[in-house]
Amino acid sequence: MGIVRRTKSLDLLMSQFADSHDAISAVALIESLKKDVNKTTVYRLLDRLEDDGVLHSFMSSDGIKWYAKCKGCSSSGHADVHPHFQCTDCGKVDCLDLEVTIPSIPGRKINSSQILIQGTCDNCLN
Amino acid sequence: MGIVRRTKSLDLLMSQFADSHDAISAVALIESLKKDVNKTTVYRLLDRLEDDGVLHSFMSSDGIKWYAKCKGCSSSGHADVHPHFQCTDCGKVDCLDLEVTIPSIPGRKINSSQILIQGTCDNCLN
DNA sequence: GCTATATTTGCAACACAGTTGCAATAAGAG
DNA sequence: CTCTTATTGCAACTGTGTTGCAAATATAGC
Ligand SMILES: [Mn+2]
Ligand SMILES: [Mn+2]
Ligand SMILES: [Zn+2]
Ligand SMILES: [Zn+2]
């Protein structure tokens, strides 16, 4: 169930991701679009965009969902796997272009892994 | 705000963690204790036990909170940092005794990291 | 451009994990 | 045993996300 029609809501939502590669929380998206787009629509668009490989999502440790643009993913799968970094000072969350190797675990089959790193971003360090 | 008094609720809760080192979700704890302990009490005990370094917690990707026993932690800090593994077949979640190295990131200070690995557990593989 | 149709949307109501205020209960120090 | 204070249960609440359904609208075909 991906995106079929190019709607105003879709353009408004995607424009939120236009300027940067930072992640944006569903809650923040709903807040900044609330004049124009119903929250149900925001959630539904996010779901479909994730299905399409346009956005990917992850949970922060406080249980809220974040979205960011994919690079090189498609509806057949998310190939763009990477850790995420949350600044505990300013709250900004972004995707890290970083390879973290998960050692294989005897007797278990690993399908995916999510890494959330917390700390202070370069903006907040200075 | 840690645990001060040895209560019946506390014993009942801790007995859930007695037999294994698997993680247990807050939701599952509330369910299995519901005859004897109010859910508010369960949440409050879990908070305090985490403060005391007796339990540690983490979120699974569906946004629910899990708890497991600590090894060598105290109220002054959680030292026992490790990845968690969730079996997508049977739902079991456990702590991995495994060191994963997070490379340092230029311009950022890392304080903590959470790693959640998903796959199939040894029980479900056979 | 118009029409038909399937997709998308908004709304209200809901689900569900977790929290809060407060009065009642009970641990345990003395 | 008594008193103080931590703990508990309850009911009501918060916040994120979901669902059913009727109304709106994108767009393919003409
Ligand atoms: Mn990302
Ligand atoms: Mn653990
Ligand atoms: Zn920052
Ligand atoms: Zn399993």
XYZ file of C-alpha atoms (C1' of nucleotides) and ligand atoms in Angstrom:
316
model
C 0.000 0.000 0.000
C 2.209 2.786 -1.230
C 1.609 6.259 -2.579
C -0.510 6.336 -5.743
C -1.696 9.918 -6.091
C 0.178 13.156 -5.873
C -1.820 15.166 -3.358
C -1.410 18.503 -1.659
C -0.929 16.771 1.723
C 1.854 14.679 0.282
C 3.689 17.705 -1.075
C 3.341 19.560 2.208
C 4.666 16.581 4.128
C 7.569 15.949 1.784
C 8.542 19.618 1.834
C 9.300 19.186 5.533
C 12.078 16.826 4.562
C 13.370 18.937 1.707
C 15.985 21.129 3.306
C 17.928 18.718 5.502
C 18.705 15.108 6.134
C 17.793 15.344 9.809
C 15.142 13.062 11.197
C 11.773 14.553 12.168
C 9.447 13.028 14.719
C 5.883 12.145 13.784
C 4.768 14.392 16.626
C 6.722 17.356 15.262
C 5.393 16.762 11.754
C 1.818 16.708 13.016
C 2.442 19.917 14.915
C 4.002 21.809 12.024
C 1.411 20.618 9.506
C -1.638 20.930 11.729
C -3.066 23.984 9.937
C -3.146 22.084 6.659
C -3.140 18.337 7.211
C -5.056 16.124 9.621
C -2.909 14.013 11.929
C -4.467 10.778 10.665
C -3.394 11.739 7.182
C 0.130 12.477 8.361
C 0.421 9.054 9.970
C -0.999 7.363 6.906
C 1.317 9.196 4.524
C 4.321 8.346 6.686
C 3.361 4.671 6.615
C 3.021 4.644 2.866
C 6.206 6.589 2.266
C 8.039 4.071 4.408
C 6.529 1.206 2.405
C 7.714 2.915 -0.752
C 11.295 3.234 0.497
C 11.102 7.031 0.473
C 11.355 7.428 4.241
C 12.606 5.169 6.996
C 11.580 5.221 10.644
C 12.937 4.378 14.053
C 11.934 4.801 17.698
C 13.737 6.998 20.144
C 14.146 5.770 23.693
C 11.164 7.812 24.857
C 8.945 5.806 22.527
C 8.278 8.333 19.808
C 8.687 7.616 16.154
C 11.097 9.452 13.875
C 11.295 9.618 10.112
C 14.085 10.517 7.734
C 14.722 10.312 4.022
C 16.111 7.119 2.561
C 19.018 6.884 0.164
C 18.732 4.106 -2.362
C 15.762 2.240 -0.900
C 12.664 1.125 -2.757
C 9.362 -0.623 -2.150
C 11.199 -3.928 -2.391
C 13.281 -3.203 0.682
C 15.185 -0.827 2.900
C 18.856 -1.055 2.061
C 19.951 2.107 3.820
C 20.758 0.842 7.313
C 22.643 3.075 9.711
C 22.741 4.260 13.325
C 20.908 7.342 14.565
C 22.177 10.033 16.863
C 20.063 11.977 19.330
C 21.458 15.094 20.978
C 20.295 15.121 24.572
C 20.855 18.885 24.735
C 18.865 20.205 21.781
C 16.875 17.097 20.930
C 18.001 17.015 17.300
C 18.144 13.546 15.787
C 20.025 12.595 12.660
C 21.189 9.724 10.549
C 24.816 8.706 10.839
C 26.749 7.726 7.777
C 28.595 5.115 9.745
C 29.060 1.377 9.530
C 28.695 -0.512 12.796
C 29.505 -4.194 12.660
C 27.304 -6.485 14.720
C 29.218 -9.678 15.418
C 27.318 -12.825 14.538
C 25.780 -14.655 17.471
C 26.091 -18.437 17.745
C 22.743 -20.185 17.316
C 20.845 -17.083 16.265
C 19.961 -15.602 12.933
C 20.199 -11.817 12.757
C 17.759 -10.073 10.447
C 18.129 -6.439 11.379
C 19.477 -4.132 14.025
C 18.704 -0.678 15.291
C 21.316 1.491 16.907
C 20.455 4.698 18.715
C 23.361 6.717 20.023
C 22.836 9.501 22.531
C 25.161 12.347 23.287
C 25.886 15.962 22.421
C 25.845 17.244 18.856
C 28.551 19.468 17.397
C 26.281 22.481 17.564
C 25.710 22.006 21.296
C 29.331 21.193 22.115
C 30.551 24.723 21.364
C 13.929 7.833 44.742
C 14.829 4.195 45.121
C 13.355 1.284 47.038
C 13.174 1.848 50.800
C 10.771 -0.744 52.134
C 10.537 -4.448 51.503
C 6.925 -4.938 50.476
C 4.856 -7.830 49.235
C 4.482 -6.150 45.816
C 8.225 -5.814 45.533
C 8.793 -9.492 46.286
C 6.150 -10.547 43.802
C 7.670 -8.364 41.105
C 11.224 -9.487 41.749
C 10.203 -13.132 41.740
C 9.262 -12.673 38.079
C 12.920 -12.048 37.340
C 14.204 -14.845 39.542
C 14.403 -17.795 37.221
C 15.984 -16.392 34.083
C 17.968 -13.535 32.675
C 15.477 -12.861 29.899
C 13.900 -9.459 29.619
C 10.224 -9.040 30.514
C 8.017 -6.305 29.145
C 6.209 -3.946 31.496
C 2.972 -5.014 29.814
C 3.677 -8.712 30.497
C 4.593 -7.981 34.108
C 1.353 -6.077 34.644
C -0.574 -8.959 33.117
C 1.036 -11.692 35.174
C 0.817 -9.715 38.422
C -2.629 -8.274 37.919
C -4.317 -10.449 40.542
C -1.966 -9.146 43.217
C -0.457 -5.813 42.222
C -1.962 -2.702 40.671
C -0.414 -1.608 37.387
C 0.508 1.805 38.779
C 2.491 0.043 41.476
C 4.247 -2.131 38.921
C 5.332 0.919 36.922
C 6.486 2.697 40.062
C 8.458 -0.281 41.319
C 10.121 -0.709 37.928
C 11.167 2.947 37.951
C 12.653 2.676 41.405
C 14.413 -0.598 40.706
C 15.984 0.970 37.664
C 17.134 3.946 39.743
C 18.687 1.508 42.175
C 20.634 -0.325 39.480
C 18.713 -3.546 40.094
C 16.965 -3.558 36.720
C 17.686 -1.861 33.422
C 15.207 -0.991 30.712
C 15.033 -0.499 26.973
C 12.390 0.040 24.308
C 11.562 -2.438 21.605
C 10.788 -1.135 18.151
C 7.062 -1.386 18.766
C 7.399 1.148 21.562
C 6.995 -1.045 24.592
C 9.342 -1.050 27.531
C 11.338 -4.056 28.657
C 13.155 -4.749 31.886
C 15.935 -7.140 32.803
C 18.226 -7.717 35.751
C 21.448 -5.756 35.962
C 24.847 -7.227 36.692
C 27.130 -4.964 38.683
C 25.102 -1.758 38.520
C 24.150 0.479 41.439
C 22.228 3.632 42.175
C 25.292 5.605 41.123
C 25.066 4.354 37.558
C 24.340 1.644 35.052
C 27.591 0.003 34.055
C 26.105 -3.058 32.428
C 25.702 -1.944 28.812
C 24.939 -4.508 26.131
C 22.766 -5.151 23.086
C 19.360 -6.800 23.252
C 17.984 -9.474 20.991
C 14.334 -9.878 20.047
C 13.148 -13.047 18.360
C 10.580 -12.079 15.752
C 9.158 -15.615 15.834
C 8.414 -16.192 19.515
C 8.795 -12.630 20.790
C 11.363 -13.518 23.428
C 13.812 -10.752 24.257
C 17.115 -11.197 25.997
C 20.324 -9.499 26.949
C 23.376 -10.321 24.882
C 26.716 -10.752 26.542
C 28.426 -9.119 23.635
C 30.617 -6.123 23.120
C 29.734 -3.892 20.175
C 32.157 -1.094 19.448
C 30.646 2.200 18.393
C 33.267 4.180 16.482
C 33.747 7.709 17.759
C 32.092 10.410 15.695
C 33.997 13.606 14.835
C 32.511 16.645 16.572
C 30.110 14.705 18.749
C 30.289 13.406 22.257
C 28.747 9.973 22.761
C 27.165 9.301 26.133
C 25.283 6.085 25.597
C 23.982 3.783 22.932
C 21.184 1.297 22.613
C 21.356 -1.631 20.258
C 18.355 -3.780 19.472
C 18.962 -6.769 17.231
C 16.086 -8.634 15.640
C 16.129 -12.130 14.256
C 15.372 -15.721 15.161
C 16.395 -17.253 18.479
C 18.071 -20.668 18.786
C 14.853 -22.187 20.072
C 12.920 -21.049 16.990
C 15.639 -21.949 14.492
C 15.236 -25.699 15.033
C -12.675 19.449 -20.465
C -15.870 16.012 -18.546
C -17.025 11.640 -16.170
C -16.402 7.666 -13.619
C -13.955 5.433 -10.134
C -10.645 4.368 -6.904
C -7.686 6.703 -3.744
C -7.181 9.912 -0.243
C -8.808 12.767 3.394
C -10.984 14.602 7.811
C -13.406 13.637 11.658
C -14.772 11.425 15.760
C -14.220 7.803 18.383
C -11.165 4.537 19.954
C -6.899 1.650 21.745
C -3.376 1.280 24.766
C 1.034 2.299 27.387
C 2.155 4.923 30.829
C 1.339 8.953 34.518
C -0.746 11.726 38.305
C -3.272 13.213 42.536
C -4.926 11.733 46.502
C -6.741 9.175 50.266
C -6.047 4.647 52.496
C -2.716 1.212 53.985
C 1.270 -0.781 55.928
C 6.548 -1.141 56.807
C 9.590 -0.704 60.228
C 12.288 2.554 63.429
C 12.208 3.626 68.021
C 2.849 -0.786 70.376
C 2.911 3.789 68.214
C 4.128 6.998 64.989
C 5.952 8.514 60.807
C 6.584 8.129 56.151
C 6.885 5.122 52.184
C 3.913 2.578 49.476
C -0.329 1.243 47.407
C -4.873 1.238 44.783
C -8.002 3.654 42.354
C -9.907 6.690 39.047
C -9.063 9.923 36.019
C -5.933 11.527 32.861
C -2.100 12.179 28.965
C -0.066 11.317 24.644
C 0.871 8.643 20.547
C -0.995 6.284 17.289
C -5.223 3.614 14.911
C -9.867 2.646 12.837
C -14.405 3.083 10.429
C -16.784 5.667 7.533
C -18.634 9.258 4.733
C -17.056 13.223 1.939
C -13.645 15.025 -1.143
C -10.426 14.768 -4.912
C -6.753 12.932 -8.226
C -6.422 11.055 -12.452
C -7.288 7.643 -16.281
C -10.086 7.166 -20.167
C -12.897 9.314 -23.186
Mn 18.199 7.318 9.282
Mn 19.822 -6.134 29.115
Zn 22.376 19.389 20.042
Zn 12.235 -17.349 19.333
